[in-house]
Coordinates of N, CA, C and O in Angstrom, one line a residue:
M215 N -2.0 -0.6 15.5 CA -0.5 -0.6 15.3 C 0.1 0.4 16.3 O -0.5 1.4 16.6
D216 N 1.3 0.1 16.8 CA 2.0 0.9 17.7 C 2.3 2.3 17.0 O 3.0 2.3 16.0
D217 N 1.9 3.4 17.7 CA 2.2 4.7 17.1 C 3.6 5.1 17.2 O 4.0 6.1 16.6
S218 N 4.4 4.4 18.0 CA 5.8 4.8 18.2 C 6.8 4.2 17.2 O 8.0 4.3 17.3
V219 N 6.2 3.6 16.1 CA 7.1 3.0 15.1 C 7.9 4.1 14.4 O 7.3 5.1 14.0
N220 N 9.2 3.8 14.2 CA 10.0 4.8 13.5 C 10.1 4.4 12.1 O 10.4 3.2 11.8
V221 N 9.9 5.3 11.2 CA 10.0 5.1 9.8 C 11.2 5.8 9.3 O 11.4 7.0 9.5
H222 N 12.1 5.1 8.6 CA 13.2 5.7 8.0 C 12.8 6.8 7.0 O 11.9 6.6 6.2
P223 N 13.3 8.0 7.1 CA 12.8 9.1 6.3 C 12.9 8.9 4.8 O 12.2 9.7 4.0
D224 N 13.7 8.0 4.3 CA 13.8 7.8 2.8 C 13.1 6.5 2.4 O 13.2 6.1 1.2
L225 N 12.5 5.8 3.3 CA 12.0 4.4 3.0 C 11.0 4.5 1.8 O 11.0 3.6 0.9
F226 N 10.1 5.4 1.8 CA 9.1 5.5 0.7 C 9.4 6.7 -0.3 O 8.5 7.1 -1.0
K227 N 10.6 7.1 -0.3 CA 11.0 8.2 -1.2 C 10.7 7.8 -2.7 O 11.0 6.7 -3.1
G228 N 10.0 8.7 -3.4 CA 9.7 8.5 -4.8 C 8.3 7.7 -4.9 O 7.8 7.6 -6.0
L229 N 7.8 7.3 -3.9 CA 6.5 6.6 -3.9 C 5.4 7.6 -3.9 O 5.3 8.4 -2.9
K230 N 4.5 7.6 -4.9 CA 3.4 8.5 -4.9 C 2.1 7.6 -4.8 O 1.8 6.8 -5.7
F231 N 1.5 7.8 -3.7 CA 0.4 6.9 -3.3 C -1.0 7.5 -3.3 O -1.1 8.7 -3.1
C232 N -1.9 6.6 -3.4 CA -3.3 7.0 -3.3 C -4.0 6.0 -2.4 O -3.9 4.8 -2.7
L233 N -4.7 6.4 -1.4 CA -5.5 5.5 -0.5 C -6.9 5.5 -1.0 O -7.5 6.6 -1.1
I234 N -7.5 4.4 -1.3 CA -8.8 4.4 -1.8 C -9.8 3.6 -0.9 O -10.9 3.4 -1.2
D235 N -9.3 3.3 0.3 CA -10.2 2.8 1.4 C -10.7 3.9 2.3 O -10.1 5.0 2.3
E236 N -11.7 3.6 3.0 CA -12.1 4.5 4.1 C -11.9 3.7 5.4 O -12.1 2.5 5.5
G237 N -11.5 4.5 6.4 CA -11.4 3.9 7.7 C -10.2 4.4 8.5 O -9.5 5.3 8.1
D238 N -10.1 4.0 9.8 CA -9.2 4.5 10.7 C -7.7 4.1 10.3 O -6.8 4.8 10.6
V239 N -7.6 3.0 9.6 CA -6.2 2.5 9.2 C -5.6 3.5 8.3 O -4.4 3.7 8.3
D240 N -6.4 4.1 7.4 CA -5.8 5.1 6.4 C -5.0 6.2 7.0 O -3.9 6.5 6.4
D241 N -5.4 6.8 8.1 CA -4.6 7.8 8.7 C -3.3 7.4 9.2 O -2.2 8.0 8.9
K242 N -3.2 6.2 9.8 CA -1.9 5.6 10.2 C -1.0 5.3 9.0 O 0.2 5.5 9.1
I243 N -1.6 4.7 8.0 CA -0.8 4.3 6.8 C -0.3 5.5 6.1 O 0.9 5.6 5.7
K244 N -1.2 6.5 6.0 CA -0.8 7.8 5.3 C 0.4 8.4 6.1 O 1.3 8.9 5.5
T245 N 0.3 8.4 7.4 CA 1.3 9.0 8.3 C 2.6 8.3 8.1 O 3.7 9.0 8.0
M246 N 2.6 7.0 8.0 CA 3.8 6.2 7.8 C 4.5 6.5 6.5 O 5.7 6.7 6.4
L247 N 3.6 6.5 5.4 CA 4.1 6.8 4.1 C 4.7 8.2 4.0 O 5.8 8.4 3.4
L248 N 4.0 9.2 4.5 CA 4.6 10.5 4.5 C 5.9 10.7 5.3 O 6.8 11.3 4.9
A249 N 5.9 10.0 6.5 CA 7.1 10.1 7.3 C 8.3 9.4 6.6 O 9.4 9.8 6.8
G250 N 8.0 8.5 5.7 CA 9.1 7.8 4.9 C 9.4 8.5 3.6 O 10.1 7.9 2.8
G251 N 8.8 9.7 3.4 CA 9.2 10.4 2.2 C 8.2 10.2 1.0 O 8.5 10.7 -0.1
G252 N 7.1 9.5 1.2 CA 6.1 9.3 0.2 C 5.3 10.6 -0.1 O 5.3 11.5 0.7
T253 N 4.7 10.6 -1.2 CA 3.8 11.7 -1.6 C 2.4 11.2 -1.8 O 2.1 10.3 -2.5
H254 N 1.5 11.9 -1.1 CA 0.0 11.6 -1.2 C -0.7 12.2 -2.4 O -0.5 13.4 -2.6
N255 N -1.5 11.4 -3.1 CA -2.4 12.0 -4.1 C -3.8 11.6 -3.7 O -4.0 10.5 -3.2
S256 N -4.7 12.5 -3.9 CA -6.1 12.2 -3.4 C -6.9 11.3 -4.3 O -7.9 10.7 -3.9
Y257 N -6.4 11.0 -5.5 CA -7.2 10.2 -6.4 C -6.2 9.4 -7.3 O -5.1 9.8 -7.5
V258 N -6.7 8.3 -7.9 CA -5.9 7.5 -8.8 C -5.7 8.3 -10.1 O -6.6 8.8 -10.7
S259 N -4.4 8.3 -10.5 CA -4.1 9.0 -11.8 C -2.8 8.4 -12.3 O -2.2 7.5 -11.7
D260 N -2.3 8.9 -13.5 CA -1.1 8.5 -14.0 C 0.1 8.9 -13.1 O 1.2 8.3 -13.2
M261 N -0.1 9.9 -12.3 CA 1.0 10.4 -11.4 C 1.2 9.4 -10.2 O 2.3 9.5 -9.6
V262 N 0.3 8.6 -9.9 CA 0.4 7.7 -8.8 C 1.3 6.5 -9.1 O 1.2 6.0 -10.2
T263 N 2.1 6.1 -8.2 CA 2.9 4.9 -8.4 C 2.3 3.6 -7.7 O 2.6 2.5 -8.1
H264 N 1.6 3.9 -6.6 CA 1.0 2.8 -5.8 C -0.4 3.2 -5.4 O -0.6 4.3 -4.9
V265 N -1.3 2.2 -5.4 CA -2.6 2.4 -4.9 C -2.8 1.4 -3.7 O -2.4 0.3 -3.8
I266 N -3.3 2.0 -2.6 CA -3.4 1.2 -1.4 C -4.9 1.0 -1.1 O -5.6 2.0 -0.9
C267 N -5.2 -0.3 -0.9 CA -6.6 -0.6 -0.7 C -6.7 -2.0 0.0 O -6.1 -2.9 -0.5
D268 N -7.5 -2.1 1.1 CA -7.6 -3.4 1.7 C -8.9 -4.1 1.4 O -9.2 -5.2 1.8
N269 N -9.7 -3.5 0.5 CA -11.0 -4.0 0.1 C -11.0 -4.4 -1.4 O -11.1 -3.5 -2.2
P270 N -10.9 -5.7 -1.7 CA -10.8 -6.0 -3.1 C -12.1 -5.7 -3.9 O -12.1 -5.7 -5.1
D271 N -13.2 -5.5 -3.2 CA -14.5 -5.2 -3.8 C -14.6 -3.7 -4.2 O -15.6 -3.3 -4.8
N272 N -13.7 -2.9 -3.7 CA -13.7 -1.4 -4.0 C -13.6 -1.2 -5.5 O -12.7 -1.8 -6.1
P273 N -14.5 -0.5 -6.1 CA -14.4 -0.2 -7.6 C -13.1 0.4 -8.0 O -12.7 0.3 -9.1
G274 N -12.5 1.1 -7.1 CA -11.2 1.7 -7.4 C -10.1 0.8 -7.7 O -9.1 1.1 -8.4
V275 N -10.2 -0.5 -7.2 CA -9.2 -1.5 -7.5 C -9.1 -1.8 -9.0 O -8.0 -1.8 -9.6
S276 N -10.2 -2.1 -9.6 CA -10.2 -2.4 -11.0 C -9.9 -1.2 -11.8 O -9.2 -1.3 -12.8
E277 N -10.3 0.0 -11.4 CA -9.9 1.2 -12.1 C -8.4 1.4 -12.1 O -7.8 1.7 -13.1
A278 N -7.8 1.2 -10.9 CA -6.3 1.4 -10.8 C -5.6 0.4 -11.6 O -4.6 0.7 -12.3
Q279 N -6.0 -0.9 -11.7 CA -5.3 -1.9 -12.4 C -5.6 -1.9 -13.9 O -4.7 -2.0 -14.7
D280 N -6.9 -1.8 -14.2 CA -7.2 -1.9 -15.7 C -7.0 -0.6 -16.4 O -6.5 -0.6 -17.5
L281 N -7.4 0.5 -15.9 CA -7.3 1.8 -16.6 C -5.9 2.4 -16.4 O -5.3 2.9 -17.4
F282 N -5.4 2.4 -15.2 CA -4.1 3.1 -15.0 C -2.9 2.1 -14.9 O -1.7 2.6 -14.8
E283 N -3.1 0.8 -14.8 CA -2.1 -0.2 -14.7 C -1.2 0.1 -13.5 O 0.1 0.0 -13.7
K284 N -1.8 0.4 -12.4 CA -1.0 0.6 -11.2 C -1.1 -0.6 -10.2 O -2.1 -1.2 -10.2
P285 N 0.0 -0.8 -9.5 CA -0.1 -1.9 -8.5 C -1.0 -1.5 -7.4 O -1.0 -0.4 -6.9
V286 N -1.9 -2.5 -7.0 CA -2.7 -2.3 -5.8 C -2.1 -3.1 -4.7 O -2.0 -4.3 -4.8
I287 N -1.8 -2.4 -3.6 CA -1.2 -3.1 -2.5 C -2.1 -2.9 -1.2 O -2.9 -2.0 -1.3
T288 N -1.9 -3.6 -0.2 CA -2.7 -3.5 1.0 C -1.9 -2.7 2.0 O -0.7 -2.5 1.9
S289 N -2.6 -2.3 3.1 CA -1.9 -1.5 4.2 C -0.8 -2.4 4.8 O 0.1 -1.9 5.3
Q290 N -1.0 -3.7 4.7 CA 0.0 -4.7 5.3 C 1.3 -4.6 4.6 O 2.4 -4.7 5.2
W291 N 1.3 -4.2 3.3 CA 2.6 -4.1 2.6 C 3.3 -2.9 3.2 O 4.6 -2.9 3.4
V292 N 2.6 -1.8 3.5 CA 3.2 -0.6 4.1 C 3.8 -1.0 5.5 O 4.9 -0.7 5.9
I293 N 2.9 -1.6 6.3 CA 3.3 -2.0 7.7 C 4.5 -2.9 7.7 O 5.5 -2.7 8.5
Q294 N 4.5 -3.9 6.9 CA 5.6 -4.9 6.9 C 6.9 -4.2 6.3 O 8.0 -4.6 6.7
S295 N 6.8 -3.4 5.3 CA 7.9 -2.6 4.8 C 8.6 -1.8 5.9 O 9.8 -1.7 6.0
V296 N 7.7 -1.1 6.7 CA 8.3 -0.3 7.8 C 9.0 -1.3 8.8 O 10.1 -1.0 9.3
K297 N 8.4 -2.4 9.2 CA 9.0 -3.3 10.1 C 10.3 -3.8 9.6 O 11.2 -4.0 10.4
C298 N 10.4 -4.1 8.3 CA 11.6 -4.7 7.7 C 12.6 -3.6 7.3 O 13.7 -3.9 6.9
N299 N 12.2 -2.3 7.4 CA 13.0 -1.2 7.0 C 13.5 -1.3 5.6 O 14.6 -0.9 5.2
K300 N 12.6 -1.8 4.7 CA 12.9 -1.8 3.3 C 11.6 -2.1 2.5 O 10.7 -2.6 3.1
L301 N 11.6 -1.6 1.3 CA 10.4 -1.9 0.5 C 10.3 -3.3 0.1 O 11.3 -3.8 -0.5
L302 N 9.3 -4.0 0.4 CA 9.1 -5.4 0.1 C 8.6 -5.5 -1.3 O 7.9 -4.6 -1.8
P303 N 8.8 -6.7 -1.9 CA 8.2 -6.9 -3.2 C 6.7 -7.0 -3.0 O 6.2 -7.3 -1.9
Y304 N 6.0 -6.7 -4.0 CA 4.5 -6.8 -3.9 C 3.9 -7.8 -4.9 O 3.4 -7.4 -5.9
P305 N 4.0 -9.0 -4.5 CA 3.1 -10.0 -5.2 C 1.7 -9.9 -4.7 O 1.0 -10.8 -4.9
F306 N 1.4 -8.8 -4.0 CA 0.2 -8.7 -3.3 C -1.0 -8.7 -4.3 O -2.1 -9.1 -4.0
E307 N -0.8 -8.2 -5.5 CA -1.8 -8.2 -6.5 C -2.5 -9.5 -6.7 O -3.7 -9.6 -6.6
K308 N -1.7 -10.6 -7.0 CA -2.3 -11.9 -7.2 C -3.0 -12.4 -6.0 O -4.2 -12.9 -6.1
V309 N -2.4 -12.3 -4.9 CA -3.0 -12.8 -3.6 C -4.3 -12.0 -3.3 O -5.3 -12.5 -2.9
F310 N -4.1 -10.7 -3.4 CA -5.2 -9.7 -3.1 C -6.4 -10.0 -3.9 O -7.5 -10.1 -3.4
L311 N -6.2 -10.2 -5.2 CA -7.4 -10.5 -6.1 C -8.0 -11.8 -5.8 O -9.2 -12.0 -6.2
Q312 N -7.3 -12.7 -5.3 CA -7.9 -14.1 -5.0 C -8.5 -14.1 -3.6 O -9.0 -15.1 -3.1
N313 N -8.5 -13.0 -2.9 CA -9.1 -12.9 -1.5 C -8.5 -13.8 -0.6 O -9.2 -14.4 0.3
Q314 N -7.2 -14.1 -0.7 CA -6.6 -15.0 0.2 C -6.0 -14.1 1.4 O -5.7 -13.0 1.2
P315 N -5.8 -14.7 2.5 CA -5.2 -14.0 3.6 C -3.8 -13.5 3.3 O -3.0 -14.2 2.6
I316 N -3.4 -12.3 3.7 CA -2.2 -11.7 3.3 C -1.0 -12.5 4.0 O 0.1 -12.4 3.6
S317 N -1.3 -13.3 5.0 CA -0.3 -14.0 5.8 C 0.4 -15.0 4.9 O 1.5 -15.5 5.2
V318 N -0.2 -15.4 3.8 CA 0.5 -16.4 2.9 C 1.8 -15.8 2.3 O 2.6 -16.6 1.8
L319 N 1.9 -14.5 2.3 CA 3.0 -13.9 1.6 C 4.3 -13.9 2.4 O 5.4 -14.1 1.9
Y320 N 4.1 -13.6 3.7 CA 5.3 -13.5 4.5 C 5.2 -14.3 5.8 O 4.2 -14.2 6.5
R321 N 6.1 -15.2 6.0 CA 6.1 -16.1 7.2 C 7.3 -15.7 8.0 O 8.4 -16.0 7.6
F322 N 7.0 -15.1 9.1 CA 8.1 -14.7 10.0 C 8.4 -15.7 11.0 O 7.5 -16.4 11.5

């Protein structure tokens, strides 16, 4: 992703997120969320509003959904929200759990 992307400073205001994937994408996603006013939490808890994970097989996905009843979204939700300059709806849960490509959600 282009590092010169401008994130509106209030885009993710009030969003308390937890990243449960490992990888290079996490740093870029975390940077975007923080630049947009989001707050990072190191682990899934009741304080988190959104859990971000690109791997549906990660055990944290079921923990977030079943135990804490938190929406699990992918890094693409963050990227597309930044591109659109607004928080997009996240029907990502249903698609994410079915292991379908994320492209079925948004057709530009």
